[in-house]
Short mmCIF file of C-alpha atoms in Angstrom, two decimals:
data_model
loop_
_atom_site.label_atom_id
_atom_site.label_comp_id
_atom_site.label_asym_id
_atom_site.label_seq_id
_atom_site.Cartn_x
_atom_site.Cartn_y
_atom_site.Cartn_z
CA UNK C 1 180.15 43.14 155.63
CA UNK C 2 178.16 44.96 152.51
CA UNK C 3 177.08 48.84 152.75
CA UNK C 4 174.11 49.75 151.04
CA UNK C 5 174.91 53.85 149.58
CA UNK C 6 172.00 55.92 147.96
CA UNK C 7 173.21 56.88 144.84
CA UNK C 8 174.15 60.56 143.79
CA UNK C 9 172.85 62.64 140.74
CA UNK C 10 175.66 60.87 138.57
CA UNK C 11 175.28 57.87 140.00
CA UNK C 12 171.73 57.34 137.81
CA UNK C 13 171.12 53.35 139.29
CA UNK C 14 172.23 54.33 142.88
CA UNK C 15 174.91 51.20 142.26
CA UNK C 16 175.49 49.23 146.11
CA UNK C 17 178.69 49.89 147.18
CA UNK C 18 180.77 46.51 148.49
CA UNK C 19 183.57 47.37 151.06
CA UNK C 20 186.07 45.33 152.11
CA UNK C 21 186.28 43.80 155.46
CA UNK C 22 189.39 46.67 155.98
CA UNK C 23 188.82 49.62 154.92
CA UNK C 24 192.34 50.29 153.96
CA UNK C 25 195.35 47.74 153.88
CA UNK C 26 197.55 47.14 157.06
CA UNK C 27 200.64 45.30 157.00
CA UNK C 28 199.12 42.25 158.59
CA UNK C 29 195.79 41.43 160.22
CA UNK C 30 195.99 38.11 162.64
CA UNK C 31 192.38 36.66 163.15
CA UNK C 32 191.66 34.82 165.64
CA UNK C 33 189.57 31.63 164.28
CA UNK C 34 187.76 30.39 167.45
CA UNK C 35 184.00 29.80 166.69
CA UNK C 36 184.16 30.87 163.12
CA UNK C 37 182.38 28.66 160.31
CA UNK C 38 185.09 27.12 158.24
CA UNK C 39 183.29 28.25 154.97
CA UNK C 40 182.33 31.56 155.85
CA UNK C 41 186.16 32.66 157.17
CA UNK C 42 187.42 31.23 153.83
CA UNK C 43 185.46 33.14 151.45
CA UNK C 44 186.24 36.13 153.26
CA UNK C 45 190.01 35.58 153.85
CA UNK C 46 190.21 34.64 149.70
CA UNK C 47 188.34 37.82 148.81
CA UNK C 48 191.35 39.87 150.99
CA UNK C 49 194.16 37.39 150.16
CA UNK C 50 193.17 38.70 145.87
CA UNK C 51 192.77 42.19 147.39
CA UNK C 52 196.39 42.64 148.49
CA UNK C 53 196.01 42.14 152.14
CA UNK C 54 198.39 39.91 153.95
CA UNK C 55 196.40 37.59 156.60
CA UNK C 56 197.31 35.46 159.57
CA UNK C 57 194.87 33.20 160.83
CA UNK C 58 194.90 31.61 164.67
CA UNK C 59 193.68 28.75 166.33
CA UNK C 60 192.99 27.19 163.64
CA UNK C 61 192.05 23.69 165.42
CA UNK C 62 188.65 25.51 167.05
CA UNK C 63 186.85 26.44 163.59
CA UNK C 64 183.53 24.75 162.81
CA UNK C 65 181.42 22.75 160.60
CA UNK C 66 177.57 22.83 160.35
CA UNK C 67 176.76 18.96 161.00
CA UNK C 68 177.22 16.49 163.22
CA UNK C 69 180.56 14.21 163.71
CA UNK C 70 179.69 11.69 162.14
CA UNK C 71 177.78 13.29 159.16
CA UNK C 72 181.31 14.99 158.72
CA UNK C 73 183.30 12.20 159.11
CA UNK C 74 181.07 10.35 156.82
CA UNK C 75 181.85 12.97 154.14
CA UNK C 76 186.23 13.10 155.02
CA UNK C 77 185.98 9.28 154.56
CA UNK C 78 184.57 9.99 151.18
CA UNK C 79 187.32 12.92 150.00
CA UNK C 80 189.64 10.47 151.02
CA UNK C 81 188.88 7.62 148.46
CA UNK C 82 189.18 9.97 145.45
CA UNK C 83 192.35 9.36 144.08
CA UNK C 84 194.11 10.18 140.83
CA UNK C 85 192.17 9.13 137.91
CA UNK C 86 194.89 7.22 135.87
CA UNK C 87 197.83 6.97 138.24
CA UNK C 88 195.99 6.32 141.38
CA UNK C 89 198.48 5.20 143.67
CA UNK C 90 201.48 7.74 143.42
CA UNK C 91 199.27 10.78 142.84
CA UNK C 92 196.81 13.10 144.93
CA UNK C 93 194.70 14.93 145.61
CA UNK C 94 196.58 15.04 149.20
CA UNK C 95 194.56 14.84 151.70
CA UNK C 96 195.88 17.00 154.77
CA UNK C 97 194.89 16.23 158.25
CA UNK C 98 196.11 19.54 160.38
CA UNK C 99 193.59 22.20 160.53
CA UNK C 100 195.46 24.66 159.40
CA UNK C 101 196.13 22.83 155.95
CA UNK C 102 192.24 22.04 156.24
CA UNK C 103 191.72 25.25 156.31
CA UNK C 104 194.39 26.52 153.88
CA UNK C 105 192.92 23.62 151.58
CA UNK C 106 189.47 25.46 151.46
CA UNK C 107 190.93 28.31 151.20
CA UNK C 108 193.10 27.88 148.08
CA UNK C 109 189.83 26.21 146.27
CA UNK C 110 188.23 29.63 146.57
CA UNK C 111 191.72 30.97 144.69
CA UNK C 112 192.84 30.88 140.81
CA UNK C 113 195.81 28.98 142.60
CA UNK C 114 197.56 27.76 139.12
CA UNK C 115 197.72 31.81 137.80
CA UNK C 116 200.22 34.07 138.96
CA UNK C 117 197.43 36.37 141.06
CA UNK C 118 196.51 33.40 142.65
CA UNK C 119 199.98 32.15 143.95
CA UNK C 120 200.34 35.98 144.76
CA UNK C 121 197.73 35.47 146.72
CA UNK C 122 198.36 32.30 148.70
CA UNK C 123 201.75 33.73 149.59
CA UNK C 124 200.16 36.29 152.17
CA UNK C 125 198.02 33.69 154.20
CA UNK C 126 199.84 32.32 157.14
CA UNK C 127 197.80 29.84 159.05
CA UNK C 128 198.87 27.86 162.76
CA UNK C 129 197.05 25.90 165.18
CA UNK C 130 197.28 27.66 168.31
CA UNK C 131 198.96 31.26 168.80
CA UNK C 132 202.68 31.21 168.09
CA UNK C 133 205.06 32.97 170.17
CA UNK C 134 205.54 35.74 167.40
CA UNK C 135 202.04 36.39 167.61
CA UNK C 136 200.77 36.10 171.19
CA UNK C 137 200.79 40.10 172.33
CA UNK C 138 199.82 41.04 169.13
CA UNK C 139 196.01 42.32 168.93
CA UNK C 140 193.77 39.99 167.16
CA UNK C 141 190.15 40.21 165.31
CA UNK C 142 187.23 38.56 164.28
CA UNK C 143 185.34 38.31 161.29
CA UNK C 144 181.45 38.82 161.79
CA UNK C 145 180.61 37.75 158.61
CA UNK C 146 181.51 34.17 160.21
CA UNK C 147 180.81 33.74 163.86
CA UNK C 148 178.72 30.73 164.74
CA UNK C 149 176.92 32.87 167.20
CA UNK C 150 175.35 35.46 164.43
CA UNK C 151 175.50 32.39 161.42
CA UNK C 152 174.51 29.56 162.97
CA UNK C 153 170.95 28.03 164.69
CA UNK C 154 172.10 27.13 168.15
CA UNK C 155 170.17 23.79 168.18
CA UNK C 156 172.15 22.61 165.11
CA UNK C 157 175.02 20.62 165.53
CA UNK C 158 178.53 21.40 164.86
CA UNK C 159 181.67 20.03 164.59
CA UNK C 160 184.79 21.37 165.68
CA UNK C 161 187.98 20.89 162.77
CA UNK C 162 190.47 20.14 166.04
CA UNK C 163 188.45 16.69 166.76
CA UNK C 164 187.70 15.75 163.11
CA UNK C 165 191.50 15.85 162.17
CA UNK C 166 192.14 14.09 165.69
CA UNK C 167 189.74 11.22 164.44
CA UNK C 168 191.03 11.29 160.75
CA UNK C 169 195.29 11.28 161.81
CA UNK C 170 195.94 14.63 163.47
CA UNK C 171 198.81 13.67 166.41
CA UNK C 172 199.53 16.78 167.72
CA UNK C 173 195.74 17.77 169.67
CA UNK C 174 196.98 17.15 173.20
CA UNK C 175 199.77 19.36 173.04
CA UNK C 176 198.60 22.53 171.35
CA UNK C 177 195.73 22.08 173.91
CA UNK C 178 198.76 21.76 176.34
CA UNK C 179 200.46 24.56 175.00
CA UNK C 180 197.02 27.30 174.56
CA UNK C 181 196.79 26.01 178.30
CA UNK C 182 200.17 27.45 179.26
CA UNK C 183 199.39 30.67 177.10
CA UNK C 184 196.09 31.62 179.07
CA UNK C 185 197.93 31.45 182.39
CA UNK C 186 200.47 33.68 181.16
CA UNK C 187 198.18 36.20 179.67
CA UNK C 188 196.18 36.14 183.16
CA UNK C 189 199.17 36.90 185.41
CA UNK C 190 200.03 39.82 183.34
CA UNK C 191 197.08 41.25 183.32
CA UNK C 192 197.20 40.71 186.89
CA UNK C 193 199.88 42.64 187.23
CA UNK C 194 199.82 45.37 185.15
CA UNK C 195 196.12 45.92 186.99
CA UNK C 196 198.42 46.05 190.47
CA UNK C 197 200.74 48.12 188.18
CA UNK C 198 198.18 50.65 186.85
CA UNK C 199 197.00 51.32 190.45
CA UNK C 200 200.19 51.91 191.93
CA UNK C 201 201.31 54.46 189.84
CA UNK C 202 197.58 56.30 190.24
CA UNK C 203 198.06 56.15 193.46
CA UNK C 204 201.54 57.76 193.39
CA UNK C 205 199.83 60.58 191.51
CA UNK C 206 197.43 60.83 193.32
CA UNK C 207 200.06 61.73 196.61
CA UNK C 208 202.55 63.46 194.29
CA UNK C 209 202.67 67.45 195.81
CA UNK C 210 203.18 68.93 191.84
CA UNK C 211 202.77 72.84 193.26
CA UNK C 212 206.13 73.75 192.58
CA UNK C 213 206.88 72.81 189.30
CA UNK C 214 202.58 73.65 188.33
CA UNK C 215 204.06 77.37 188.76
CA UNK C 216 207.56 76.72 186.75
CA UNK C 217 205.31 75.41 183.62
CA UNK C 218 202.86 78.19 184.24
CA UNK C 219 205.12 80.83 183.24
CA UNK C 220 206.56 79.17 180.25
CA UNK C 221 202.65 79.04 179.36
CA UNK C 222 202.55 75.18 179.60
CA UNK C 223 200.62 74.10 182.35
CA UNK C 224 197.04 73.30 181.95
CA UNK C 225 194.97 73.16 185.39
CA UNK C 226 193.48 69.37 185.83
CA UNK C 227 189.33 69.42 185.13
CA UNK C 228 187.62 69.35 188.52
CA UNK C 229 185.40 66.23 189.26
CA UNK C 230 182.42 67.01 188.21
CA UNK C 231 182.90 70.18 186.35
CA UNK C 232 182.29 68.71 182.94
CA UNK C 233 178.39 67.62 184.58
CA UNK C 234 177.77 71.09 186.11
CA UNK C 235 178.66 73.11 182.62
CA UNK C 236 176.35 70.65 180.80
CA UNK C 237 173.70 71.49 183.47
CA UNK C 238 174.55 75.15 183.25
CA UNK C 239 173.77 74.84 179.28
CA UNK C 240 170.80 73.06 179.74
CA UNK C 241 169.04 75.77 182.14
CA UNK C 242 170.89 78.28 179.69
CA UNK C 243 168.31 76.85 176.78
#
């Protein structure tokens, strides 16, 4: 995410310029949270929110946390015992059980949420378990700075956030898994139909006789003769032999 660039004559110290995850603003960036490390992803998302980028994080139940399940459950138990000092019976902190709200709370801790700028940044964040229908057909991206496969050794123990949440009081893991299974099955059938349609279209284009139309288009200057198969390879060989 950070790129070192050599400084020009005007830049005496050759300052390293940090490039953001997204080189330019988009209306909305959708991140697939599967197999991302919770803290690393939260830090990247928090920075982008403060920069003005709207971010949506999907499949929060498949985020991972380093450490064994037992270790993370003990940390969660200690966290649950924290209460307000002066009035522990009525007030927070609020201990969210759902994975999406756990991630949201992690991001909030990295944002000055009590200021106007921080409140506006948090308003640009949306988090979900699973993939809602509104985002099912949208382009999704991953964050290399937060991927488990790139930043966690294979022998390290990890905890899936969905399981930790389920054992802490979250009651919708089975429903989310059922909806995800249905979504994946629909996606496979859609892709199979799409491939078959592309094959039929290619076959029809190859069988179509467009010689009459080609002559008419050529008369108006719109017709371009299709490149023959292997023509580019022959052209490259010709250039190579001439050199």
